[in-house]
Short mmCIF file of C-alpha atoms and ligand atoms in Angstrom, two decimals:
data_model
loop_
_atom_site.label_atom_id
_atom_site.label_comp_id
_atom_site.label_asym_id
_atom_site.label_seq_id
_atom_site.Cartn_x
_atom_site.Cartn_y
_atom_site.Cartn_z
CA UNK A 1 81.78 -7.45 43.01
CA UNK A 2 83.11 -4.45 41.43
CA UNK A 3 83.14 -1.28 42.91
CA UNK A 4 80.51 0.99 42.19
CA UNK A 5 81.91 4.93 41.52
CA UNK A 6 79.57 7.54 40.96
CA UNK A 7 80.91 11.27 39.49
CA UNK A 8 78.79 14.45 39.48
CA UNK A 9 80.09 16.72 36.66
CA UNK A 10 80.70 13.90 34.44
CA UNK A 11 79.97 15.57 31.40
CA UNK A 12 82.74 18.32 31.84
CA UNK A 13 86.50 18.18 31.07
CA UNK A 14 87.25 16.10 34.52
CA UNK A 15 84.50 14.01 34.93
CA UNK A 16 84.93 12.51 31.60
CA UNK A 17 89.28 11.41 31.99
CA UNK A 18 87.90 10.20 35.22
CA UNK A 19 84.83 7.82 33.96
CA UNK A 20 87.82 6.71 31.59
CA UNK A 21 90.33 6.02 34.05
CA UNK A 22 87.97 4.13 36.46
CA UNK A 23 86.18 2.02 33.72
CA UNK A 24 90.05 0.85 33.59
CA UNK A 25 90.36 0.09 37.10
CA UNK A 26 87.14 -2.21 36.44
CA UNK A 27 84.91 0.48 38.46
CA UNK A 28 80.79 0.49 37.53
CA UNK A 29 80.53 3.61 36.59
CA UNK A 30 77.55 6.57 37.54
CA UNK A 31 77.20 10.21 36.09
CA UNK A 32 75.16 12.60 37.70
CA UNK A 33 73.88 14.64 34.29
CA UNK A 34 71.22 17.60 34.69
CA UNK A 35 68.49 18.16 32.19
CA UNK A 36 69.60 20.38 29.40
CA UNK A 37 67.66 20.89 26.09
CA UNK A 38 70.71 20.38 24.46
CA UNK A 39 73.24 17.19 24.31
CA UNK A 40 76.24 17.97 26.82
CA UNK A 41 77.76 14.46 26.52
CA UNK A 42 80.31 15.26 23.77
CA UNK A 43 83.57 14.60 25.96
CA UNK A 44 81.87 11.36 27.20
CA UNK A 45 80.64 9.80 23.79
CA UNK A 46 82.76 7.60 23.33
CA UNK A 47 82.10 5.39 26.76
CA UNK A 48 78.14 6.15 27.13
CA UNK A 49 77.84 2.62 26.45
CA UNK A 50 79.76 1.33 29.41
CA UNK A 51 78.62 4.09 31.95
CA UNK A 52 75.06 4.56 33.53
CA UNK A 53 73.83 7.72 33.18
CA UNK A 54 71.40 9.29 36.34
CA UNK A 55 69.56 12.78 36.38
CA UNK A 56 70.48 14.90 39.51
CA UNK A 57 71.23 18.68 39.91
CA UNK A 58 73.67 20.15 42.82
CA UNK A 59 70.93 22.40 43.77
CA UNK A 60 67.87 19.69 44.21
CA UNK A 61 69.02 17.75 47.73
CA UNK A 62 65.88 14.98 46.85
CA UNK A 63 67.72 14.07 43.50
CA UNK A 64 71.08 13.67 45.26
CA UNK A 65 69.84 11.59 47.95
CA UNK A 66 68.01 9.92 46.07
CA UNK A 67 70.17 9.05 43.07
CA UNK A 68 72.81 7.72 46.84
CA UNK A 69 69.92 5.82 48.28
CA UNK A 70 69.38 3.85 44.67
CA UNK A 71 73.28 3.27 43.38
CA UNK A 72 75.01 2.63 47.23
CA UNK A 73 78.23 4.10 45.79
CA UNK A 74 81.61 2.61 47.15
CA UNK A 75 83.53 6.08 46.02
CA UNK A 76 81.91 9.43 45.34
CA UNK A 77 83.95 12.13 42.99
CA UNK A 78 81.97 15.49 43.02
CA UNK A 79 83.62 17.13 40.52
CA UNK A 80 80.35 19.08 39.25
CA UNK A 81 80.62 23.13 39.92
CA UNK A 82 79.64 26.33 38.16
CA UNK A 83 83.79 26.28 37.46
CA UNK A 84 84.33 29.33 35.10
CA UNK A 85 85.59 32.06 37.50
CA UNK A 86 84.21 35.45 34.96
CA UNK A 87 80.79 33.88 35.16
CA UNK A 88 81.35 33.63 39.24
CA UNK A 89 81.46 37.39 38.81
CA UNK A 90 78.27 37.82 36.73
CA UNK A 91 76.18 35.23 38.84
CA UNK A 92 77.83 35.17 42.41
CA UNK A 93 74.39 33.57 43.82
CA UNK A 94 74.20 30.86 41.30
CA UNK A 95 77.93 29.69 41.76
CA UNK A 96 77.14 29.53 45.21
CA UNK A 97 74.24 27.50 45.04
CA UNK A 98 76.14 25.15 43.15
CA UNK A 99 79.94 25.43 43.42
CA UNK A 100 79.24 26.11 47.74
CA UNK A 101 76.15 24.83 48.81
CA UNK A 102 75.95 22.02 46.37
CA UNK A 103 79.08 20.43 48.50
CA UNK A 104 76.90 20.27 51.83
CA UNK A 105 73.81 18.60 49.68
CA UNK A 106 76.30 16.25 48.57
CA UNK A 107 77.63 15.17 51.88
CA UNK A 108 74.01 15.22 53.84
CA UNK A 109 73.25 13.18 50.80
CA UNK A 110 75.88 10.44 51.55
CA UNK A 111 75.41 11.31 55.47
CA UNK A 112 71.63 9.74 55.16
CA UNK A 113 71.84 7.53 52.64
CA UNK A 114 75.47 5.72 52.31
CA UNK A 115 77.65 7.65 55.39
CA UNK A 116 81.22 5.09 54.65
CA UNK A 117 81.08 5.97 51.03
CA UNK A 118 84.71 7.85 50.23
CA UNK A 119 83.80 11.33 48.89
CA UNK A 120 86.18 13.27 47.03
CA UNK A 121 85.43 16.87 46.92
CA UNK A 122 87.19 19.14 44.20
CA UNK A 123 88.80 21.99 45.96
CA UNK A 124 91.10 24.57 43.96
CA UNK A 125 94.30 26.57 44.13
CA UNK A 126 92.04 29.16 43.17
CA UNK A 127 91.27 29.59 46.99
CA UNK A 128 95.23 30.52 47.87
CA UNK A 129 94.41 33.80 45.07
CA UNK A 130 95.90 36.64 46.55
CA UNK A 131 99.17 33.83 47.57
CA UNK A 132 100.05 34.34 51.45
CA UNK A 133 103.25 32.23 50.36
CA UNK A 134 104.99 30.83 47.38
CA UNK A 135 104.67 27.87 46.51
CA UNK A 136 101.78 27.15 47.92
CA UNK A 137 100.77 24.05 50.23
CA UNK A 138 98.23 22.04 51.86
CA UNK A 139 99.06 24.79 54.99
CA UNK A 140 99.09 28.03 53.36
CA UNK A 141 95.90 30.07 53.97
CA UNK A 142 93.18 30.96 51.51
CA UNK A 143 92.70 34.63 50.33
CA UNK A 144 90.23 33.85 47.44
CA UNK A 145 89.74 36.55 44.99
CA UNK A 146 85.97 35.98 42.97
CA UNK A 147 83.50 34.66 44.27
CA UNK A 148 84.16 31.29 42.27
CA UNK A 149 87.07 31.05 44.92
CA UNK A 150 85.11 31.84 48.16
CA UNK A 151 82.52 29.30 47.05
CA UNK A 152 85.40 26.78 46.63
CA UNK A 153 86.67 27.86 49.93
CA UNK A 154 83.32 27.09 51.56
CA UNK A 155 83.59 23.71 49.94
CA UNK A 156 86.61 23.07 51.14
CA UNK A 157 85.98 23.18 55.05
CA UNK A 158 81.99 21.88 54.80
CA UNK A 159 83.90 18.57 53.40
CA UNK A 160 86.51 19.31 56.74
CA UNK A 161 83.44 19.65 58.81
CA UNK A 162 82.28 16.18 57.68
CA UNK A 163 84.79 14.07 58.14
CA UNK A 164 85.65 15.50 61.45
CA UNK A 165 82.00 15.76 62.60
CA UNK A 166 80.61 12.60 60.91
CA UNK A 167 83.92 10.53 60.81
CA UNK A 168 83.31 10.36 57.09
CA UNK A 169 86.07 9.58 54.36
CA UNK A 170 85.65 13.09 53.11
CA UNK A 171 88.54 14.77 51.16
CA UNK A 172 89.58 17.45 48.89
CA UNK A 173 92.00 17.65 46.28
CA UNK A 174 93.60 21.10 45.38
CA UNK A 175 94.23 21.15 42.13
CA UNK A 176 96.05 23.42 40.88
CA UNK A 177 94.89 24.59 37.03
CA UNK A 178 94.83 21.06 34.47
CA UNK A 179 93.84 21.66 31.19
CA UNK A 180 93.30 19.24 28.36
CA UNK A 181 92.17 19.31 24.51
CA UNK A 182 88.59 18.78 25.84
CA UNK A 183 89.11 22.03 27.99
CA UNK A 184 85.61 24.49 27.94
CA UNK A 185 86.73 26.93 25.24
CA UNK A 186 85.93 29.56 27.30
CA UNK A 187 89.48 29.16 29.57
CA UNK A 188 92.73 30.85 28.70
CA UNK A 189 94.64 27.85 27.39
CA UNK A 190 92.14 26.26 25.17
CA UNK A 191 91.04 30.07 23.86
CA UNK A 192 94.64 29.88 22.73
CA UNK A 193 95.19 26.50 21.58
CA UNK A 194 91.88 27.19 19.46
CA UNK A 195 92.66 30.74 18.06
CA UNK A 196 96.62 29.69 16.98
CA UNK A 197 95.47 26.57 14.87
CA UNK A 198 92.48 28.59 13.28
CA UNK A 199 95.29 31.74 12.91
CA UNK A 200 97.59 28.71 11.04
CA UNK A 201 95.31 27.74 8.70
CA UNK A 202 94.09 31.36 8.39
CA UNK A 203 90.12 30.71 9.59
CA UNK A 204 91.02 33.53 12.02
CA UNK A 205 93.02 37.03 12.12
CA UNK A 206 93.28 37.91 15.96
CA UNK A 207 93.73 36.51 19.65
CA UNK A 208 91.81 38.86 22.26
CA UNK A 209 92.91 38.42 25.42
CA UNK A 210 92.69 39.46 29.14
CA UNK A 211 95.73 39.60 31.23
CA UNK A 212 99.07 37.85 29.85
CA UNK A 213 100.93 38.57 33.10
CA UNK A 214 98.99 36.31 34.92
CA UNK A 215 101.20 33.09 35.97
CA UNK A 216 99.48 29.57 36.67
CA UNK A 217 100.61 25.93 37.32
CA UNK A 218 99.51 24.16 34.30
CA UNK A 219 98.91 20.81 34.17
CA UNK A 220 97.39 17.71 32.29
CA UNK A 221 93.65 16.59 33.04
CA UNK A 222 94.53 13.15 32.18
CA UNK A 223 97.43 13.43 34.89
CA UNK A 224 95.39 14.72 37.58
CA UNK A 225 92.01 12.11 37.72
CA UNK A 226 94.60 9.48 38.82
CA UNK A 227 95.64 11.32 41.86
CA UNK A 228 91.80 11.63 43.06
CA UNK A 229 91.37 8.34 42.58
CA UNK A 230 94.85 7.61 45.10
CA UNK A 231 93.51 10.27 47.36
CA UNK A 232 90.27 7.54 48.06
CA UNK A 233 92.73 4.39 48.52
CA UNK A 234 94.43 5.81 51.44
CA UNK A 235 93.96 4.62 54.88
CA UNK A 236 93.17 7.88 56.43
CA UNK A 237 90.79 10.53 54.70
CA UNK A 238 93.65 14.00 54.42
CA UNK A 239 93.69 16.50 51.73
CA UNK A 240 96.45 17.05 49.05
CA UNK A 241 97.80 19.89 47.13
CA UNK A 242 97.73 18.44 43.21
CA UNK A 243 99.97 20.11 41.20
CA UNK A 244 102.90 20.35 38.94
CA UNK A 245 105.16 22.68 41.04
CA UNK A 246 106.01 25.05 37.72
CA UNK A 247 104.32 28.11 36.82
CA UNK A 248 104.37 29.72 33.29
CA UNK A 249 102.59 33.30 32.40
CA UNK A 250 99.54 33.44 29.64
CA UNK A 251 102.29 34.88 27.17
CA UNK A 252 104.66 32.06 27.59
CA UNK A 253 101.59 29.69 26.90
CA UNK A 254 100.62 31.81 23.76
CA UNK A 255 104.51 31.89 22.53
CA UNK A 256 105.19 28.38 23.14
CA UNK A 257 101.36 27.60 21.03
CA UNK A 258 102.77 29.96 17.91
CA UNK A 259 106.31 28.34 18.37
CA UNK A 260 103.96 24.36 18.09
CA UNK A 261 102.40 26.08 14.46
CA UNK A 262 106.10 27.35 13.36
CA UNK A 263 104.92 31.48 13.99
CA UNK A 264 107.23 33.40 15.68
CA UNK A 265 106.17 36.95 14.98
CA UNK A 266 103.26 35.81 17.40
CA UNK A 267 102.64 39.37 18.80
CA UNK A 268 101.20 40.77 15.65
CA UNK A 269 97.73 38.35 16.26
CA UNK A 270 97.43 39.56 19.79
CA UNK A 271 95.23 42.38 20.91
CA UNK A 272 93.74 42.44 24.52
CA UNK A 273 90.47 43.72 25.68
CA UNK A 274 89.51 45.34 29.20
CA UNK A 275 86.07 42.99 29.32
CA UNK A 276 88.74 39.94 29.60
CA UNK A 277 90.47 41.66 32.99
CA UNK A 278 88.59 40.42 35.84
CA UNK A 279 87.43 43.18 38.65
CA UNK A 280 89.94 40.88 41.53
CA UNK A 281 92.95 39.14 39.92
CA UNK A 282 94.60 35.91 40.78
CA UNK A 283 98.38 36.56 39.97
CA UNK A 284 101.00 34.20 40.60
CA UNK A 285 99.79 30.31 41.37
CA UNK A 286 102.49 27.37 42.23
CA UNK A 287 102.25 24.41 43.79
CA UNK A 288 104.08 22.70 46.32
CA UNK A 289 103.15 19.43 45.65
CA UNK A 290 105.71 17.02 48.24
CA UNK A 291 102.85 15.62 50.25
CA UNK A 292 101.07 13.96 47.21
CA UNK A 293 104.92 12.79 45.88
CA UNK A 294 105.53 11.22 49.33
CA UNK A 295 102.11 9.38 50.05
CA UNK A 296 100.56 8.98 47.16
CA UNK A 297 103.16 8.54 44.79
CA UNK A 298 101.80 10.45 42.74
CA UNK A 299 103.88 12.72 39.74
CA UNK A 300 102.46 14.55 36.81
CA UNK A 301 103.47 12.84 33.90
CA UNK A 302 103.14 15.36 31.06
CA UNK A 303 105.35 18.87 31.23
CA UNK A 304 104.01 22.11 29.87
CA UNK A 305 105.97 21.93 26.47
CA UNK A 306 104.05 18.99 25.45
CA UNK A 307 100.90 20.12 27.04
CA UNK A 308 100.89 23.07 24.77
CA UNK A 309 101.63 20.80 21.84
CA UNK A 310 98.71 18.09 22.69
CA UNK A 311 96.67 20.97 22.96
CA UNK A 312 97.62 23.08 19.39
CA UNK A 313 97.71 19.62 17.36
CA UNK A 314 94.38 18.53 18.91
CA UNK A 315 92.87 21.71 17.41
CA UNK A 316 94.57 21.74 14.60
CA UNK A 317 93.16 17.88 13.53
CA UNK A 318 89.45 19.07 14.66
CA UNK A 319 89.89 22.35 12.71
CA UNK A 320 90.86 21.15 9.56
CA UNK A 321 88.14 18.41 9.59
CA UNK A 322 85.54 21.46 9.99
P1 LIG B 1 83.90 21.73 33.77
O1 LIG B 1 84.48 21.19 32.51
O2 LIG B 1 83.37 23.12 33.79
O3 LIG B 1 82.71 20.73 34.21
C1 LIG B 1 81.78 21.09 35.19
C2 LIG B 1 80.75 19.98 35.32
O4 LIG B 1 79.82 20.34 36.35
C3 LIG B 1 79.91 19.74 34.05
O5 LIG B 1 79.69 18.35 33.91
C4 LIG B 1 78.59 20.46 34.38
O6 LIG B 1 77.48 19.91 33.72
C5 LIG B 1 78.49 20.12 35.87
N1 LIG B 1 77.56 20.99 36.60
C6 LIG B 1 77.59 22.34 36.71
N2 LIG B 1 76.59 22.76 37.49
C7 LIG B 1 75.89 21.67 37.87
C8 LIG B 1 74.73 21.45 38.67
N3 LIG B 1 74.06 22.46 39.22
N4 LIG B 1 74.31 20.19 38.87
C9 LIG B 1 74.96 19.14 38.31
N5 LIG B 1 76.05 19.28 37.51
C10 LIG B 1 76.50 20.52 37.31
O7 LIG B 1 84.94 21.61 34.97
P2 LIG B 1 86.29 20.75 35.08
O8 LIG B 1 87.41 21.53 34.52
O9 LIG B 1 86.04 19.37 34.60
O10 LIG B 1 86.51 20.75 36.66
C11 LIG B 1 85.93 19.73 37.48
C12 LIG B 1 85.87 20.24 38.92
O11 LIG B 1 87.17 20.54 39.39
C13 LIG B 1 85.05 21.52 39.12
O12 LIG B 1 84.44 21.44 40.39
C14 LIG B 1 86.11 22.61 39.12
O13 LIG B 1 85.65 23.73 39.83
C15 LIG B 1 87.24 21.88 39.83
N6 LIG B 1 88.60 22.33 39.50
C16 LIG B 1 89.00 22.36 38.20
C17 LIG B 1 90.30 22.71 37.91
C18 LIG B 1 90.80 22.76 36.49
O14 LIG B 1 91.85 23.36 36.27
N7 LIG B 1 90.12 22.13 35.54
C19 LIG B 1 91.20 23.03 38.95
C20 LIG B 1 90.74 22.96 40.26
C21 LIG B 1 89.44 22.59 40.54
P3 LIG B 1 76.98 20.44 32.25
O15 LIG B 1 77.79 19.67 31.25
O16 LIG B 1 75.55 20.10 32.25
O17 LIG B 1 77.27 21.92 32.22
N1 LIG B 2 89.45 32.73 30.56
C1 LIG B 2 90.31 33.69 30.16
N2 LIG B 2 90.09 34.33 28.98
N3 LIG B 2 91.37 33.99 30.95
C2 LIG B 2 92.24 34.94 30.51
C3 LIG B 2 92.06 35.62 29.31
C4 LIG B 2 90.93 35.31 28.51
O1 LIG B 2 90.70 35.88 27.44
N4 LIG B 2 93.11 36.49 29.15
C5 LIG B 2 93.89 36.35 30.21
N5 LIG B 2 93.37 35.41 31.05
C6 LIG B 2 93.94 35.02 32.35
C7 LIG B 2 92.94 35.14 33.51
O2 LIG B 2 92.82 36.51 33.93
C8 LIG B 2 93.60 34.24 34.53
O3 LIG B 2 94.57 34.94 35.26
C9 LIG B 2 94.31 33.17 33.67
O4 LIG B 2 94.30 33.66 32.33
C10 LIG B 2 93.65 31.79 33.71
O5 LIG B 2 92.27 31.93 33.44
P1 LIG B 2 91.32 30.65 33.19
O6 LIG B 2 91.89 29.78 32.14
O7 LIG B 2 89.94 31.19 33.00
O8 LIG B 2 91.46 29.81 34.55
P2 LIG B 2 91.41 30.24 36.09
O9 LIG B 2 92.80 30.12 36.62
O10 LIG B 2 90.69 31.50 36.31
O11 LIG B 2 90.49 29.09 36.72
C11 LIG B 2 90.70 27.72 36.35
O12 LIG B 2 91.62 27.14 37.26
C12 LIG B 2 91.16 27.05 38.61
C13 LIG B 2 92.30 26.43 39.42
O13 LIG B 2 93.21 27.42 39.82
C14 LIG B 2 89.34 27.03 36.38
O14 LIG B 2 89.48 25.73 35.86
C15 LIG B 2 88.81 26.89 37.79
O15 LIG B 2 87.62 26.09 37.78
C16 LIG B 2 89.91 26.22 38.63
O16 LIG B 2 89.46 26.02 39.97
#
């Protein structure tokens, strides 16, 4: 019998390197998708054959425990969130409806309907923001700084509160920032993969940024999904810090982009923009990833040089085929 797997947020930049990696593993695969009026299963076209597709929403409980009751998942990655943390500013309410709340419908979901299905929850390194230590760890406290972050935060212990309360295989991953050529536009490193292949073949005259001070632990997508998946083959249900354990600043990612093109006068395309700055900053993320070395085994495999470079050449292909 193979195991059944069902992802929320299958459509987005995770859900899709996930549905991949599991169809490999022989998993039947499940997407929670929510009705748009427009198609949002671009990153997933190429496997929609070999996937069922189910209609749910984080914010209607009857869909979720309904859409449980019907598939009897072995393994449940909810990887669906409102995940863009300017929009968390704009519409605090909705992100927690969805990125907070839509955790606990999850669980009482599986709690009713299919209570020893694994659940893997997807926490972020976006709760350490304002970093009580450096790196950080599976120990260090959370100081979030949007609401994006608190809402992850709540996340975080209602999946806790489950597995200690319920005895559930409930865990969370903290993954630390993994970006991809099928990253939203809308987030720093694909807004600059983007902009420096359209700058190269001279579609576009300017970068406007935010903050280029601003250090993060960037990682590949493709890398992470494996490590959720490890996280549900353990013996005992614990969470794990998921990250690279390097940190690089906006402007090295923009330099080493430009340096991927051949431009090394890259300054003279940038310009920032105070709407890009966000009202609570997070400055300096790292991980301190040991635990997820030592019992999971798990290591990224791609560094940030040729993350950049997967990233620039990926746009460059699409944008000269436009
Ligand atoms: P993403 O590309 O923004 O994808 C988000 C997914 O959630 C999309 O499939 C979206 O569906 C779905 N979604 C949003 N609201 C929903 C709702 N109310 N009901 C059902 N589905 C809903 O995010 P990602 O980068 O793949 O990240 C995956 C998860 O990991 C998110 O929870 C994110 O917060 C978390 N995370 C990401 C990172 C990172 O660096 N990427 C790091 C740490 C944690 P539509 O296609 O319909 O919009
Ligand atoms: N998006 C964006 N756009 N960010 C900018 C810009 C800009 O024009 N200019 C500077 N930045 C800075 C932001 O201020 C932030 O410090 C950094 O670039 C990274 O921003 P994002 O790429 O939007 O990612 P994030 O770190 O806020 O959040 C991502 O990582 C989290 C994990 O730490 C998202 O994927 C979250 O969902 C995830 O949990």
């Amino acid at each position: 019998m193979k195991k059944k797997a069902l992802i929320t947020g299958i459509t987005g930049q995770d859900g899709s390197y996930l549905a991949e990696f599991l169809l490999k593993k022989g998993h039947q695969i499940y997407g929670l998708t929510r009705r748009t009026s427009t198609v949002t299963t671009e990153r997933i076209a190429h496997i929609i054959d070999k996937i069922n597709l189910v209609e749910g929403d984080l914010m209607d409980q009857h869909s979720l425990t309904h859409t449980i009751k019907e598939i009897q998942p072995d393994e449940v990655y909810n990887l669906a969130a409102q995940s863009f943390v300017p929009t968390s500013f704009k519409q605090p309410v909705l992100t927690g409806e969805a990125t907070a709340l839509g955790v606990t419908r999850m669980l009482e979901a599986l709690r009713i309907a299919k209570p020893d299905a694994k659940f893997y929850q997807a926490s972020s390194s976006e709760m350490f923001g304002k970093a009580r230590e450096v790196p950080q760890n599976e120990n260090t406290p959370f100081c979030p700084r949007s609401p994006y972050g608190v809402a992850k935060v709540y996340g975080h212990w209602i999946t806790v509160n489950y597995r200690e309360s319920y005895k559930m295989f409930a865990v969370s991953g903290i993954c630390f920032n993994h970006e991809s050529p099928r990253r939203g536009l809308e987030f720093v490193t694909r807004k600059i993969s983007n902009a420096v292949a359209r700058i190269k073949l001279k579609k576009q005259k300017h970068l406007t940024l935010g903050n280029l001070n601003a250090k993060r632990d960037w990682g590949f997508a493709g890398d992470y999904v494996e490590a959720m998946w490890l996280m549900l083959q353990q013996k005992q249900p614990q969470d794990f810090v998921i990250g690279t354990g390097k940190t690089h600043s906006v402007k090295d990612f923009i330099k080493q982009a430009f340096a991927v093109v051949g431009i090394k006068n890259w300054k003279k395309y940038i310009k920032t923009d105070k709407k890009y700055f966000r009202p609570a900053e997070v400055d300096l993320l790292i991980a301190d990833p040991k635990k997820a070395h030592k019992i999971l085994g798990w290591k990224p495999k791609t560094n940030f040089r040729e993350l950049v470079k997967i990233m620039v050449e990926a746009d460059l292909n699409r944008e000269k085929l436009i």
